Amino acid sequence: MDKFIGSFNVIPSLPENIEKLRYIAKNIFWTWNVDAINLFRRMDRELWQKTNHNPVLMLGMIDQKRLEELAADDGFLSHMQRVSSNLEKYLSEARWYQKNYNDIDYKYLAYFSMEYGLTECLQIYSGGLGVLSGDHLKSASDLGLPLVGVGICYQEGYFQQYLNADGWQQERYEIIDYYNQPMELVLRKDGSPIKLELDFPGRKVYFVIWKIEVGRIPLYLLDTNISENSPEDQKITRGLYSGNVETRIQQEIILGIGGIRALHELGVKPFICHMNEGHSAFLALERIRLLMKTQNLSFNEAKDIGFYSNIFTTHTPVPAGIDVFPNELIEKYFGGYYRNELNISDKVFYRLGTIIKHKEPSNFNMAHLAMNMAGFVNGVSKLHGSVSKKMWVNGFEDIPFDEIPIDHVTNGIHIPSHLANEIYELYYRYLGDGFLNDPSNPEIWKSVEDIPDEELWRTHERRRERLVAFARRRLRKQLINRGASYNDIESSKEVLNAGALTIGFARRFATYKRATLIFKDIERLAAILLNKERPVQIIIAGKAHPKDDEGKKLIQEIVSLAKDEHLRKRIIFLENYDMNIARYLVEGCDIWLNNPRRPLEASGTSGMKVIANGGLNFSVLDGWWDEAYNYKVGWKIGNAEEYEDLDYQDEVECNLIYDTLENEIIPLFYERGDERLPRRWIGMMKESIKQLAPFFNTNRMVKEYANKFYFPAFNKRNMLMEGNWKKAKEFNAWKSKLIAAWPEVKILRVDNPDNGSEIKIGSTYKLKAEIHLGELVPEDVEVQIYYGSSESRYKPLDNNSVKMNCITKRSSGGKYKYEGEINCVKTGKFGFTLRILPAHDLLINKFELGLIKWASQKR
């Protein structure tokens, strides 16, 4: 029982002339500003490490005498002033958005994600999805976008990993002290916390809001751990991906519905909402409810408005990765909501949770809800866009595969957040500040060629030396905690070789990522690792989900191998993988190994982080590497094959790993001239940086989201708002008319006088058709010729469409004549058909209404 009857908050006591330290520490801009990090490290290097790089906690722990010394140190004061001035300049100066779009009054963009990887001391992330979300906010800040982030404030965050003496993963959960983190509770003017409520079954659940300043971007995190809630409800936001299915739906209600209510309470009424994964999809329902309540709109009218201003990004390539709730659980939490607030029937409501038409849904799919509620849907790599279409093809009946309305925006990383200090300084000397201000500009990265080979290589070697020293320290600490013998602990000082070819492998230990693939033929691997003239070593890190015993077995297998007397100096496993371990690995490895089962890696971003640091990628052609690879920038495993026999696949691909290491990677790394420099290896490093760094970064990614989705969505919403939502009402009425009239739409006749004849290349193949539109008019539809090579008719990517023109000025009984032509630019046998699609200025794509009429269908 909580015995406290009151509370107070103790804050650091800083001398007046270094008070700006508090201001600098509270904005995590310092996480990607080398000068700011050096400022905190300068205060107390040991304490900086001890606090897990948390400047707020460090200010509370540092000795008062040391603070007085710093306050009297002119050099430190000058350094602090420089960092403070740079932060103020960064927050106020015009960025990409202000320079290019400031004349347009774009309202807030709201970005929702279940987790955010911002820095190691804020452990509200589990892996790549969270780091991607954090990098998205950082680049949005760099670009000056009017964006806000919304997430959940986890009291425990993700688990801390440690291994027992047998190498089995154990989980430890640590409570996060928010008051000693770079975040603040959002207060009302009277100093009391803002507390909001949500209706849960038979009770109210309350939450407060925490704020993290991510440069120019505010990130709001929602927290139910307050006294107004029951002990059970206080635990709703306790852990990331913890609890049962009911905990998950509760968290997603807090994130989606609570997130929208929090923004409105703060005076932020977002025009556009970006759902990063389906976890936050309930926000679409709340947006509808608010529009119905405040603008006197019907459900369908409000749904249209939300549809055209919601973006949904999916990160999973398999159905098992999507949250699906049983209808009984949905009814428990939403029965009153959809009946009393949305005023719709159960049938209409449950149809929102599926994209499968003509079948009553037995469960409620959050990805399907997001797709039904978002006009803009995308995967996170080019390959993943195609995989997503395959996964959801059953929801797009009669639509050619390549025209399924799922786009892609390939992921990236926030380069300054993942760049070694030494590399940062090297780039600054030879590239100027362009790699920071405009990292997606290929011209800037061409100057990498001007960096002397010696300088680039020595800088990389220093990072490898630091990685080895770090790994030894961590291993020693792990062994002590495990109760290892004196000899084992002392021998940790001898593991690894600072000059050896170093392979890094660090990621979630999901089984499809095949962490033990390289160990399949241990004798062959041992011959590679233990070569005295050309040694190789592997550093591995990663967590298995607490409930994933198969993933834990993989970790145990690796740890067992690492204990082998012959291999222990060449293989080590680092416990408790986090952003700090990741930083050392991506900055110091020579090779980044990635061998998932294609096509199960939606994108992957860990390999992107080695690029600007000078590391090279060695990966299966999956996710981002499928579009990034060429022989000048790294190595591939296989040729994008997909196998049914998984054991055979493992056998083939592990041998490819060994072959490539033995015949290509190792010889190239150890090919040294008189200067002891691997000139051709350095050439690949430079090619990798020049070719890949400009594209695989979040500045390019966020710009792409803005141009593809954010700005078009804003324009659609503005159109719908015209005349006090008159346009929205008209559009909804048009849709209703179209749907009602569609059964009468028919292709009556197709005239092709040249049928079967030979047409010379460069000429045109003309077609005429008679169409019955019933109650519709030509402006309501688009009639198209759909054509392609007869040999590849079942390959939609090889097919094309061309619009036909209506030549009837006045209809006769709803009948209209159309004509069109195909430009014959290739030789061969071609086929064609006709199709009719809806047409309206507000449609994002012509397939979103699910209406299509083909000439080959029964009429």
PDB file of N, CA and C in Angstrom, residues 340-425:
ATOM      1  N   ASN A 340     -23.184   4.269 -29.241  1.00  0.00           N
ATOM      2  CA  ASN A 340     -23.596   5.559 -28.685  1.00  0.00           C
ATOM      3  C   ASN A 340     -22.832   6.749 -29.243  1.00  0.00           C
ATOM      4  N   GLU A 341     -21.572   6.535 -29.617  1.00  0.00           N
ATOM      5  CA  GLU A 341     -20.745   7.642 -30.096  1.00  0.00           C
ATOM      6  C   GLU A 341     -20.700   7.719 -31.621  1.00  0.00           C
ATOM      7  N   LEU A 342     -20.538   6.567 -32.279  1.00  0.00           N
ATOM      8  CA  LEU A 342     -20.455   6.550 -33.741  1.00  0.00           C
ATOM      9  C   LEU A 342     -21.817   6.330 -34.398  1.00  0.00           C
ATOM     10  N   ASN A 343     -22.786   5.857 -33.599  1.00  0.00           N
ATOM     11  CA  ASN A 343     -24.154   5.648 -34.092  1.00  0.00           C
ATOM     12  C   ASN A 343     -24.211   4.728 -35.304  1.00  0.00           C
ATOM     13  N   ILE A 344     -23.487   3.606 -35.200  1.00  0.00           N
ATOM     14  CA  ILE A 344     -23.517   2.636 -36.297  1.00  0.00           C
ATOM     15  C   ILE A 344     -23.869   1.263 -35.736  1.00  0.00           C
ATOM     16  N   SER A 345     -24.255   0.359 -36.625  1.00  0.00           N
ATOM     17  CA  SER A 345     -24.647  -0.988 -36.210  1.00  0.00           C
ATOM     18  C   SER A 345     -23.404  -1.845 -35.977  1.00  0.00           C
ATOM     19  N   ASP A 346     -23.617  -2.984 -35.334  1.00  0.00           N
ATOM     20  CA  ASP A 346     -22.498  -3.894 -35.115  1.00  0.00           C
ATOM     21  C   ASP A 346     -21.948  -4.407 -36.440  1.00  0.00           C
ATOM     22  N   LYS A 347     -22.831  -4.614 -37.409  1.00  0.00           N
ATOM     23  CA  LYS A 347     -22.372  -5.119 -38.704  1.00  0.00           C
ATOM     24  C   LYS A 347     -21.440  -4.122 -39.386  1.00  0.00           C
ATOM     25  N   VAL A 348     -21.824  -2.845 -39.378  1.00  0.00           N
ATOM     26  CA  VAL A 348     -20.980  -1.809 -39.983  1.00  0.00           C
ATOM     27  C   VAL A 348     -19.656  -1.705 -39.228  1.00  0.00           C
ATOM     28  N   PHE A 349     -19.721  -1.757 -37.906  1.00  0.00           N
ATOM     29  CA  PHE A 349     -18.514  -1.585 -37.108  1.00  0.00           C
ATOM     30  C   PHE A 349     -17.520  -2.720 -37.343  1.00  0.00           C
ATOM     31  N   TYR A 350     -17.993  -3.955 -37.298  1.00  0.00           N
ATOM     32  CA  TYR A 350     -17.062  -5.079 -37.410  1.00  0.00           C
ATOM     33  C   TYR A 350     -16.505  -5.227 -38.812  1.00  0.00           C
ATOM     34  N   ARG A 351     -17.191  -4.664 -39.812  1.00  0.00           N
ATOM     35  CA  ARG A 351     -16.635  -4.651 -41.166  1.00  0.00           C
ATOM     36  C   ARG A 351     -15.390  -3.764 -41.243  1.00  0.00           C
ATOM     37  N   LEU A 352     -15.262  -2.819 -40.297  1.00  0.00           N
ATOM     38  CA  LEU A 352     -14.087  -1.938 -40.294  1.00  0.00           C
ATOM     39  C   LEU A 352     -12.821  -2.716 -39.963  1.00  0.00           C
ATOM     40  N   GLY A 353     -12.958  -3.871 -39.310  1.00  0.00           N
ATOM     41  CA  GLY A 353     -11.801  -4.648 -38.883  1.00  0.00           C
ATOM     42  C   GLY A 353     -11.389  -5.730 -39.855  1.00  0.00           C
ATOM     43  N   THR A 354     -11.868  -5.648 -41.103  1.00  0.00           N
ATOM     44  CA  THR A 354     -11.448  -6.629 -42.111  1.00  0.00           C
ATOM     45  C   THR A 354     -11.445  -5.987 -43.495  1.00  0.00           C
ATOM     46  N   ILE A 355     -10.537  -6.424 -44.348  1.00  0.00           N
ATOM     47  CA  ILE A 355     -10.557  -5.972 -45.744  1.00  0.00           C
ATOM     48  C   ILE A 355     -11.115  -7.061 -46.654  1.00  0.00           C
ATOM     49  N   ILE A 356     -11.501  -8.205 -46.062  1.00  0.00           N
ATOM     50  CA  ILE A 356     -12.050  -9.304 -46.850  1.00  0.00           C
ATOM     51  C   ILE A 356     -13.542  -9.062 -47.051  1.00  0.00           C
ATOM     52  N   LYS A 357     -13.931  -8.823 -48.261  1.00  0.00           N
ATOM     53  CA  LYS A 357     -15.329  -8.509 -48.570  1.00  0.00           C
ATOM     54  C   LYS A 357     -16.160  -9.794 -48.674  1.00  0.00           C
ATOM     55  N   HIS A 358     -17.452  -9.647 -48.503  1.00  0.00           N
ATOM     56  CA  HIS A 358     -18.421 -10.740 -48.673  1.00  0.00           C
ATOM     57  C   HIS A 358     -18.175 -11.903 -47.708  1.00  0.00           C
ATOM     58  N   LYS A 359     -17.611 -11.604 -46.548  1.00  0.00           N
ATOM     59  CA  LYS A 359     -17.393 -12.638 -45.537  1.00  0.00           C
ATOM     60  C   LYS A 359     -17.482 -11.993 -44.167  1.00  0.00           C
ATOM     61  N   GLU A 360     -18.331 -12.554 -43.323  1.00  0.00           N
ATOM     62  CA  GLU A 360     -18.493 -11.985 -41.990  1.00  0.00           C
ATOM     63  C   GLU A 360     -17.217 -12.192 -41.174  1.00  0.00           C
ATOM     64  N   PRO A 361     -16.659 -11.138 -40.594  1.00  0.00           N
ATOM     65  CA  PRO A 361     -15.400 -11.277 -39.858  1.00  0.00           C
ATOM     66  C   PRO A 361     -15.602 -11.962 -38.506  1.00  0.00           C
ATOM     67  N   SER A 362     -14.696 -12.884 -38.169  1.00  0.00           N
ATOM     68  CA  SER A 362     -14.747 -13.566 -36.873  1.00  0.00           C
ATOM     69  C   SER A 362     -13.816 -12.915 -35.859  1.00  0.00           C
ATOM     70  N   ASN A 363     -12.982 -11.991 -36.331  1.00  0.00           N
ATOM     71  CA  ASN A 363     -12.096 -11.263 -35.433  1.00  0.00           C
ATOM     72  C   ASN A 363     -11.857  -9.865 -35.980  1.00  0.00           C
ATOM     73  N   PHE A 364     -11.094  -9.096 -35.258  1.00  0.00           N
ATOM     74  CA  PHE A 364     -10.885  -7.684 -35.592  1.00  0.00           C
ATOM     75  C   PHE A 364      -9.392  -7.465 -35.791  1.00  0.00           C
ATOM     76  N   ASN A 365      -9.015  -7.205 -37.035  1.00  0.00           N
ATOM     77  CA  ASN A 365      -7.613  -7.097 -37.439  1.00  0.00           C
ATOM     78  C   ASN A 365      -7.189  -5.628 -37.449  1.00  0.00           C
ATOM     79  N   MET A 366      -6.171  -5.284 -36.642  1.00  0.00           N
ATOM     80  CA  MET A 366      -5.782  -3.880 -36.509  1.00  0.00           C
ATOM     81  C   MET A 366      -5.129  -3.327 -37.772  1.00  0.00           C
ATOM     82  N   ALA A 367      -4.412  -4.157 -38.502  1.00  0.00           N
ATOM     83  CA  ALA A 367      -3.856  -3.694 -39.773  1.00  0.00           C
ATOM     84  C   ALA A 367      -4.968  -3.434 -40.778  1.00  0.00           C
ATOM     85  N   HIS A 368      -5.983  -4.289 -40.766  1.00  0.00           N
ATOM     86  CA  HIS A 368      -7.121  -4.089 -41.670  1.00  0.00           C
ATOM     87  C   HIS A 368      -7.897  -2.836 -41.285  1.00  0.00           C
ATOM     88  N   LEU A 369      -8.067  -2.604 -39.991  1.00  0.00           N
ATOM     89  CA  LEU A 369      -8.713  -1.364 -39.560  1.00  0.00           C
ATOM     90  C   LEU A 369      -7.941  -0.163 -40.090  1.00  0.00           C
ATOM     91  N   ALA A 370      -6.621  -0.200 -39.946  1.00  0.00           N
ATOM     92  CA  ALA A 370      -5.797   0.911 -40.426  1.00  0.00           C
ATOM     93  C   ALA A 370      -5.919   1.092 -41.933  1.00  0.00           C
ATOM     94  N   MET A 371      -5.957  -0.016 -42.677  1.00  0.00           N
ATOM     95  CA  MET A 371      -6.072   0.071 -44.139  1.00  0.00           C
ATOM     96  C   MET A 371      -7.437   0.597 -44.560  1.00  0.00           C
ATOM     97  N   ASN A 372      -8.479   0.218 -43.837  1.00  0.00           N
ATOM     98  CA  ASN A 372      -9.817   0.729 -44.148  1.00  0.00           C
ATOM     99  C   ASN A 372      -9.960   2.209 -43.810  1.00  0.00           C
ATOM    100  N   MET A 373      -9.137   2.687 -42.904  1.00  0.00           N
ATOM    101  CA  MET A 373      -9.249   4.057 -42.422  1.00  0.00           C
ATOM    102  C   MET A 373      -8.202   4.993 -43.006  1.00  0.00           C
ATOM    103  N   ALA A 374      -7.263   4.484 -43.799  1.00  0.00           N
ATOM    104  CA  ALA A 374      -6.175   5.315 -44.322  1.00  0.00           C
ATOM    105  C   ALA A 374      -6.132   5.251 -45.839  1.00  0.00           C
ATOM    106  N   GLY A 375      -6.157   6.393 -46.455  1.00  0.00           N
ATOM    107  CA  GLY A 375      -6.071   6.445 -47.911  1.00  0.00           C
ATOM    108  C   GLY A 375      -4.670   6.219 -48.437  1.00  0.00           C
ATOM    109  N   PHE A 376      -3.694   6.354 -47.544  1.00  0.00           N
ATOM    110  CA  PHE A 376      -2.297   6.179 -47.935  1.00  0.00           C
ATOM    111  C   PHE A 376      -1.714   5.027 -47.116  1.00  0.00           C
ATOM    112  N   VAL A 377      -1.295   3.965 -47.805  1.00  0.00           N
ATOM    113  CA  VAL A 377      -0.769   2.766 -47.141  1.00  0.00           C
ATOM    114  C   VAL A 377       0.576   2.428 -47.766  1.00  0.00           C
ATOM    115  N   ASN A 378       1.553   2.105 -46.926  1.00  0.00           N
ATOM    116  CA  ASN A 378       2.864   1.795 -47.494  1.00  0.00           C
ATOM    117  C   ASN A 378       3.620   0.753 -46.688  1.00  0.00           C
ATOM    118  N   GLY A 379       4.451   0.000 -47.394  1.00  0.00           N
ATOM    119  CA  GLY A 379       5.448  -0.859 -46.784  1.00  0.00           C
ATOM    120  C   GLY A 379       6.735  -0.085 -46.603  1.00  0.00           C
ATOM    121  N   VAL A 380       7.770  -0.754 -46.048  1.00  0.00           N
ATOM    122  CA  VAL A 380       8.969  -0.011 -45.642  1.00  0.00           C
ATOM    123  C   VAL A 380      10.210  -0.357 -46.455  1.00  0.00           C
ATOM    124  N   SER A 381      10.011  -1.002 -47.585  1.00  0.00           N
ATOM    125  CA  SER A 381      11.061  -1.173 -48.591  1.00  0.00           C
ATOM    126  C   SER A 381      10.351  -1.533 -49.889  1.00  0.00           C
ATOM    127  N   LYS A 382      11.064  -1.452 -50.979  1.00  0.00           N
ATOM    128  CA  LYS A 382      10.444  -1.781 -52.268  1.00  0.00           C
ATOM    129  C   LYS A 382       9.948  -3.217 -52.274  1.00  0.00           C
ATOM    130  N   LEU A 383      10.779  -4.133 -51.787  1.00  0.00           N
ATOM    131  CA  LEU A 383      10.384  -5.536 -51.727  1.00  0.00           C
ATOM    132  C   LEU A 383       9.214  -5.729 -50.772  1.00  0.00           C
ATOM    133  N   HIS A 384       9.243  -5.046 -49.621  1.00  0.00           N
ATOM    134  CA  HIS A 384       8.167  -5.200 -48.650  1.00  0.00           C
ATOM    135  C   HIS A 384       6.834  -4.680 -49.191  1.00  0.00           C
ATOM    136  N   GLY A 385       6.873  -3.657 -50.040  1.00  0.00           N
ATOM    137  CA  GLY A 385       5.645  -3.203 -50.676  1.00  0.00           C
ATOM    138  C   GLY A 385       5.005  -4.320 -51.474  1.00  0.00           C
ATOM    139  N   SER A 386       5.839  -5.073 -52.215  1.00  0.00           N
ATOM    140  CA  SER A 386       5.333  -6.196 -53.004  1.00  0.00           C
ATOM    141  C   SER A 386       4.869  -7.340 -52.104  1.00  0.00           C
ATOM    142  N   VAL A 387       5.620  -7.611 -51.030  1.00  0.00           N
ATOM    143  CA  VAL A 387       5.238  -8.667 -50.080  1.00  0.00           C
ATOM    144  C   VAL A 387       3.905  -8.328 -49.421  1.00  0.00           C
ATOM    145  N   SER A 388       3.693  -7.060 -49.096  1.00  0.00           N
ATOM    146  CA  SER A 388       2.438  -6.632 -48.472  1.00  0.00           C
ATOM    147  C   SER A 388       1.263  -6.829 -49.423  1.00  0.00           C
ATOM    148  N   LYS A 389       1.477  -6.558 -50.689  1.00  0.00           N
ATOM    149  CA  LYS A 389       0.408  -6.792 -51.667  1.00  0.00           C
ATOM    150  C   LYS A 389       0.043  -8.273 -51.726  1.00  0.00           C
ATOM    151  N   LYS A 390       1.065  -9.135 -51.698  1.00  0.00           N
ATOM    152  CA  LYS A 390       0.801 -10.577 -51.710  1.00  0.00           C
ATOM    153  C   LYS A 390       0.045 -11.002 -50.457  1.00  0.00           C
ATOM    154  N   MET A 391       0.444 -10.426 -49.311  1.00  0.00           N
ATOM    155  CA  MET A 391      -0.173 -10.822 -48.047  1.00  0.00           C
ATOM    156  C   MET A 391      -1.648 -10.442 -48.007  1.00  0.00           C
ATOM    157  N   TRP A 392      -1.998  -9.313 -48.629  1.00  0.00           N
ATOM    158  CA  TRP A 392      -3.360  -8.807 -48.527  1.00  0.00           C
ATOM    159  C   TRP A 392      -4.112  -8.834 -49.868  1.00  0.00           C
ATOM    160  N   VAL A 393      -3.633  -9.634 -50.808  1.00  0.00           N
ATOM    161  CA  VAL A 393      -4.225  -9.656 -52.143  1.00  0.00           C
ATOM    162  C   VAL A 393      -5.701 -10.046 -52.106  1.00  0.00           C
ATOM    163  N   ASN A 394      -6.109 -10.857 -51.132  1.00  0.00           N
ATOM    164  CA  ASN A 394      -7.506 -11.290 -51.061  1.00  0.00           C
ATOM    165  C   ASN A 394      -8.461 -10.144 -50.734  1.00  0.00           C
ATOM    166  N   GLY A 395      -7.935  -9.050 -50.254  1.00  0.00           N
ATOM    167  CA  GLY A 395      -8.776  -7.899 -49.959  1.00  0.00           C
ATOM    168  C   GLY A 395      -8.950  -6.963 -51.139  1.00  0.00           C
ATOM    169  N   PHE A 396      -8.327  -7.310 -52.286  1.00  0.00           N
ATOM    170  CA  PHE A 396      -8.385  -6.420 -53.453  1.00  0.00           C
ATOM    171  C   PHE A 396      -8.810  -7.211 -54.684  1.00  0.00           C
ATOM    172  N   GLU A 397      -9.995  -7.728 -54.587  1.00  0.00           N
ATOM    173  CA  GLU A 397     -10.554  -8.575 -55.635  1.00  0.00           C
ATOM    174  C   GLU A 397     -10.639  -7.831 -56.967  1.00  0.00           C
ATOM    175  N   ASP A 398     -10.212  -8.503 -58.013  1.00  0.00           N
ATOM    176  CA  ASP A 398     -10.299  -8.013 -59.399  1.00  0.00           C
ATOM    177  C   ASP A 398      -9.285  -6.911 -59.726  1.00  0.00           C
ATOM    178  N   ILE A 399      -8.440  -6.539 -58.771  1.00  0.00           N
ATOM    179  CA  ILE A 399      -7.460  -5.488 -59.036  1.00  0.00           C
ATOM    180  C   ILE A 399      -6.132  -6.135 -59.421  1.00  0.00           C
ATOM    181  N   PRO A 400      -5.539  -5.786 -60.568  1.00  0.00           N
ATOM    182  CA  PRO A 400      -4.219  -6.341 -60.930  1.00  0.00           C
ATOM    183  C   PRO A 400      -3.213  -6.118 -59.816  1.00  0.00           C
ATOM    184  N   PHE A 401      -2.331  -7.083 -59.637  1.00  0.00           N
ATOM    185  CA  PHE A 401      -1.430  -7.091 -58.490  1.00  0.00           C
ATOM    186  C   PHE A 401      -0.653  -5.790 -58.344  1.00  0.00           C
ATOM    187  N   ASP A 402      -0.066  -5.319 -59.441  1.00  0.00           N
ATOM    188  CA  ASP A 402       0.787  -4.134 -59.340  1.00  0.00           C
ATOM    189  C   ASP A 402      -0.003  -2.863 -59.056  1.00  0.00           C
ATOM    190  N   GLU A 403      -1.337  -2.926 -59.212  1.00  0.00           N
ATOM    191  CA  GLU A 403      -2.152  -1.743 -58.956  1.00  0.00           C
ATOM    192  C   GLU A 403      -2.825  -1.772 -57.584  1.00  0.00           C
ATOM    193  N   ILE A 404      -2.603  -2.826 -56.821  1.00  0.00           N
ATOM    194  CA  ILE A 404      -3.112  -2.841 -55.437  1.00  0.00           C
ATOM    195  C   ILE A 404      -2.572  -1.600 -54.736  1.00  0.00           C
ATOM    196  N   PRO A 405      -3.427  -0.806 -54.115  1.00  0.00           N
ATOM    197  CA  PRO A 405      -2.998   0.505 -53.597  1.00  0.00           C
ATOM    198  C   PRO A 405      -2.189   0.432 -52.298  1.00  0.00           C
ATOM    199  N   ILE A 406      -1.041  -0.256 -52.373  1.00  0.00           N
ATOM    200  CA  ILE A 406      -0.075  -0.273 -51.272  1.00  0.00           C
ATOM    201  C   ILE A 406       1.257   0.189 -51.844  1.00  0.00           C
ATOM    202  N   ASP A 407       1.710   1.316 -51.376  1.00  0.00           N
ATOM    203  CA  ASP A 407       2.935   1.940 -51.879  1.00  0.00           C
ATOM    204  C   ASP A 407       4.108   1.474 -51.011  1.00  0.00           C
ATOM    205  N   HIS A 408       5.248   2.070 -51.189  1.00  0.00           N
ATOM    206  CA  HIS A 408       6.371   1.811 -50.287  1.00  0.00           C
ATOM    207  C   HIS A 408       7.210   3.073 -50.118  1.00  0.00           C
ATOM    208  N   VAL A 409       7.758   3.219 -48.922  1.00  0.00           N
ATOM    209  CA  VAL A 409       8.785   4.217 -48.632  1.00  0.00           C
ATOM    210  C   VAL A 409       9.880   3.477 -47.884  1.00  0.00           C
ATOM    211  N   THR A 410      11.020   3.332 -48.507  1.00  0.00           N
ATOM    212  CA  THR A 410      12.099   2.565 -47.888  1.00  0.00           C
ATOM    213  C   THR A 410      12.629   3.295 -46.655  1.00  0.00           C
ATOM    214  N   ASN A 411      12.818   2.532 -45.590  1.00  0.00           N
ATOM    215  CA  ASN A 411      13.315   3.094 -44.340  1.00  0.00           C
ATOM    216  C   ASN A 411      14.703   3.716 -44.493  1.00  0.00           C
ATOM    217  N   GLY A 412      15.077   4.473 -43.481  1.00  0.00           N
ATOM    218  CA  GLY A 412      16.422   5.042 -43.413  1.00  0.00           C
ATOM    219  C   GLY A 412      16.840   5.147 -41.963  1.00  0.00           C
ATOM    220  N   ILE A 413      17.972   5.776 -41.727  1.00  0.00           N
ATOM    221  CA  ILE A 413      18.434   6.019 -40.357  1.00  0.00           C
ATOM    222  C   ILE A 413      18.843   7.487 -40.250  1.00  0.00           C
ATOM    223  N   HIS A 414      18.769   8.023 -39.029  1.00  0.00           N
ATOM    224  CA  HIS A 414      19.184   9.405 -38.776  1.00  0.00           C
ATOM    225  C   HIS A 414      20.701   9.400 -38.612  1.00  0.00           C
ATOM    226  N   ILE A 415      21.403   9.777 -39.648  1.00  0.00           N
ATOM    227  CA  ILE A 415      22.852   9.594 -39.702  1.00  0.00           C
ATOM    228  C   ILE A 415      23.581  10.202 -38.500  1.00  0.00           C
ATOM    229  N   PRO A 416      23.309  11.456 -38.100  1.00  0.00           N
ATOM    230  CA  PRO A 416      24.077  12.009 -36.967  1.00  0.00           C
ATOM    231  C   PRO A 416      23.918  11.216 -35.670  1.00  0.00           C
ATOM    232  N   SER A 417      22.785  10.521 -35.498  1.00  0.00           N
ATOM    233  CA  SER A 417      22.559   9.754 -34.272  1.00  0.00           C
ATOM    234  C   SER A 417      23.361   8.457 -34.218  1.00  0.00           C
ATOM    235  N   HIS A 418      23.851   8.011 -35.359  1.00  0.00           N
ATOM    236  CA  HIS A 418      24.512   6.704 -35.416  1.00  0.00           C
ATOM    237  C   HIS A 418      25.937   6.806 -35.964  1.00  0.00           C
ATOM    238  N   LEU A 419      26.510   7.969 -35.891  1.00  0.00           N
ATOM    239  CA  LEU A 419      27.820   8.227 -36.479  1.00  0.00           C
ATOM    240  C   LEU A 419      28.873   8.363 -35.390  1.00  0.00           C
ATOM    241  N   ALA A 420      29.989   7.674 -35.563  1.00  0.00           N
ATOM    242  CA  ALA A 420      31.098   7.770 -34.608  1.00  0.00           C
ATOM    243  C   ALA A 420      31.646   9.193 -34.594  1.00  0.00           C
ATOM    244  N   ASN A 421      32.066   9.652 -33.423  1.00  0.00           N
ATOM    245  CA  ASN A 421      32.605  11.012 -33.291  1.00  0.00           C
ATOM    246  C   ASN A 421      33.774  11.250 -34.237  1.00  0.00           C
ATOM    247  N   GLU A 422      34.653  10.255 -34.336  1.00  0.00           N
ATOM    248  CA  GLU A 422      35.838  10.437 -35.188  1.00  0.00           C
ATOM    249  C   GLU A 422      35.447  10.551 -36.663  1.00  0.00           C
ATOM    250  N   ILE A 423      34.461   9.754 -37.082  1.00  0.00           N
ATOM    251  CA  ILE A 423      33.998   9.827 -38.471  1.00  0.00           C
ATOM    252  C   ILE A 423      33.289  11.161 -38.704  1.00  0.00           C
ATOM    253  N   TYR A 424      32.515  11.580 -37.713  1.00  0.00           N
ATOM    254  CA  TYR A 424      31.846  12.881 -37.779  1.00  0.00           C
ATOM    255  C   TYR A 424      32.866  13.990 -38.056  1.00  0.00           C
ATOM    256  N   GLU A 425      33.943  13.995 -37.276  1.00  0.00           N
ATOM    257  CA  GLU A 425      34.972  15.041 -37.442  1.00  0.00           C
ATOM    258  C   GLU A 425      35.669  14.921 -38.783  1.00  0.00           C
TER     259      GLU A 425
END
